[in-house]
Amino acid sequence: MAQVVVYGQRELLRTRRTAISDAVHGAVMAALAYPAEKRFHRFIGLEPEDFIYPADRGPDYTIIEVSMFEGRSEGAKRALIRELFTRLEAEAGLKPHSVEITITETPKVNWGIRGMNAEDLALGYRVDV
């Protein structure tokens, strides 16, 4: 499981939401061998006065938070970050300097999905990549 939250200025997300979502999902599929049909993205658009960050990041400053089951290798997480930077720039025009990414991993037992504890759920894809 990978849930992605994207924070940015409201206007940026309004105009580039589809491109950002496609870039993020492509990166997750490539780096984590994730199924195409498992797209879980939330976009939090903020007014400029509600989104404080260093001036050198520019108006395209975007934060990507990825929450996922623990179990991916360091190599897979490095690949995900690399893919995100590459695809966000190529597909959504977001320069790497204006993007920050965090990955948070938790045990499957800490997730509830489709009425079940994720530890007891047949996922249909591998987590140990």
Short mmCIF file of C-alpha atoms in Angstrom, two decimals:
data_model
loop_
_atom_site.label_atom_id
_atom_site.label_comp_id
_atom_site.label_asym_id
_atom_site.label_seq_id
_atom_site.Cartn_x
_atom_site.Cartn_y
_atom_site.Cartn_z
CA MET A 1 0.00 0.00 0.00
CA ALA A 2 1.21 3.50 -0.80
CA GLN A 3 -0.83 6.60 -0.03
CA VAL A 4 0.45 9.90 -1.42
CA VAL A 5 -0.38 13.40 -0.20
CA VAL A 6 0.71 16.36 -2.32
CA TYR A 7 0.87 19.85 -0.82
CA GLY A 8 1.30 22.96 -2.93
CA GLN A 9 -0.17 26.32 -3.74
CA ARG A 10 -3.81 25.95 -4.72
CA GLU A 11 -3.37 27.40 -8.22
CA LEU A 12 -0.35 25.20 -8.99
CA LEU A 13 -2.24 22.05 -8.02
CA ARG A 14 -5.35 23.14 -9.90
CA THR A 15 -3.44 23.55 -13.14
CA ARG A 16 -1.02 20.61 -12.82
CA ARG A 17 -2.93 18.05 -10.75
CA THR A 18 -3.26 15.46 -13.52
CA ALA A 19 0.38 15.76 -14.60
CA ILE A 20 1.59 15.51 -10.99
CA SER A 21 -0.65 12.53 -10.28
CA ASP A 22 0.53 10.75 -13.42
CA ALA A 23 4.19 11.45 -12.60
CA VAL A 24 3.79 10.25 -9.01
CA HIS A 25 1.94 7.11 -10.01
CA GLY A 26 4.47 6.30 -12.74
CA ALA A 27 7.28 6.66 -10.20
CA VAL A 28 5.54 4.44 -7.65
CA MET A 29 4.86 1.75 -10.27
CA ALA A 30 8.43 1.85 -11.60
CA ALA A 31 10.25 1.91 -8.26
CA LEU A 32 7.97 -0.27 -6.14
CA ALA A 33 6.55 -2.67 -8.77
CA TYR A 34 3.13 -1.28 -7.84
CA PRO A 35 -0.06 -2.27 -9.72
CA ALA A 36 -1.43 0.33 -12.14
CA GLU A 37 -4.93 0.21 -10.65
CA LYS A 38 -3.72 1.14 -7.14
CA ARG A 39 -3.62 4.94 -7.36
CA PHE A 40 -4.21 6.67 -4.00
CA HIS A 41 -3.46 10.42 -4.16
CA ARG A 42 -4.75 13.40 -2.19
CA PHE A 43 -4.03 16.99 -3.13
CA ILE A 44 -3.96 19.71 -0.51
CA GLY A 45 -4.02 23.10 -2.20
CA LEU A 46 -3.06 26.00 0.03
CA GLU A 47 -3.39 29.74 -0.34
CA PRO A 48 0.02 31.44 -0.56
CA GLU A 49 -0.38 32.95 2.91
CA ASP A 50 -0.97 29.47 4.36
CA PHE A 51 2.10 27.85 2.78
CA ILE A 52 5.32 29.24 4.24
CA TYR A 53 8.64 28.11 2.75
CA PRO A 54 12.05 29.59 1.81
CA ALA A 55 11.91 32.11 -1.03
CA ASP A 56 14.51 30.23 -3.09
CA ARG A 57 12.06 27.33 -3.60
CA GLY A 58 9.77 29.47 -5.75
CA PRO A 59 6.00 29.38 -6.28
CA ASP A 60 6.16 25.78 -7.56
CA TYR A 61 7.31 24.52 -4.16
CA THR A 62 5.63 21.16 -3.63
CA ILE A 63 5.75 18.62 -0.81
CA ILE A 64 5.16 14.94 -1.58
CA GLU A 65 4.46 12.65 1.40
CA VAL A 66 4.38 8.91 0.75
CA SER A 67 2.94 6.62 3.43
CA MET A 68 3.51 2.93 2.81
CA PHE A 69 3.86 -0.49 4.36
CA GLU A 70 7.32 -1.21 5.68
CA GLY A 71 9.35 -3.80 3.83
CA ARG A 72 10.77 -2.01 0.80
CA SER A 73 14.54 -2.11 0.41
CA GLU A 74 16.72 0.97 0.68
CA GLY A 75 17.36 0.61 -3.04
CA ALA A 76 13.62 0.70 -3.80
CA LYS A 77 13.15 3.83 -1.68
CA ARG A 78 16.13 5.52 -3.34
CA ALA A 79 14.69 4.56 -6.73
CA LEU A 80 11.30 6.01 -5.76
CA ILE A 81 12.81 9.36 -4.77
CA ARG A 82 14.93 9.45 -7.94
CA GLU A 83 11.91 8.56 -10.13
CA LEU A 84 9.76 11.19 -8.43
CA PHE A 85 12.28 13.97 -9.03
CA THR A 86 12.82 12.90 -12.65
CA ARG A 87 9.16 12.42 -13.55
CA LEU A 88 7.87 15.49 -11.72
CA GLU A 89 10.28 17.65 -13.68
CA ALA A 90 9.70 15.97 -17.06
CA GLU A 91 5.93 15.54 -16.79
CA ALA A 92 4.76 18.37 -14.51
CA GLY A 93 7.50 20.98 -14.89
CA LEU A 94 8.47 20.92 -11.22
CA LYS A 95 12.18 21.55 -10.75
CA PRO A 96 13.85 19.22 -8.22
CA HIS A 97 14.95 22.22 -6.14
CA SER A 98 11.25 23.06 -5.59
CA VAL A 99 10.19 19.56 -4.50
CA GLU A 100 10.59 17.87 -1.13
CA ILE A 101 9.72 14.21 -0.60
CA THR A 102 9.26 12.22 2.58
CA ILE A 103 8.57 8.51 2.90
CA THR A 104 6.93 7.18 6.06
CA GLU A 105 6.75 3.43 6.58
CA THR A 106 4.56 1.62 9.07
CA PRO A 107 3.89 -2.06 9.73
CA LYS A 108 0.92 -3.52 7.86
CA VAL A 109 -0.70 -4.24 11.22
CA ASN A 110 -1.10 -0.45 11.66
CA TRP A 111 -3.36 -0.17 8.58
CA GLY A 112 -7.06 -0.92 8.20
CA ILE A 113 -8.14 -1.55 4.59
CA ARG A 114 -11.47 -2.71 3.16
CA GLY A 115 -12.77 -3.70 6.60
CA MET A 116 -9.69 -5.74 7.54
CA ASN A 117 -6.36 -5.34 9.19
CA ALA A 118 -3.80 -5.10 6.39
CA GLU A 119 -1.69 -7.80 8.03
CA ASP A 120 -4.53 -10.24 7.25
CA LEU A 121 -5.22 -8.96 3.74
CA ALA A 122 -4.10 -10.61 0.48
CA LEU A 123 -2.57 -7.67 -1.37
CA GLY A 124 -2.00 -9.13 -4.82
CA TYR A 125 1.41 -7.46 -5.10
CA ARG A 126 4.78 -7.69 -3.35
CA VAL A 127 6.00 -5.30 -0.70
CA ASP A 128 9.50 -6.73 -0.38
CA VAL A 129 10.99 -5.08 -3.48
#
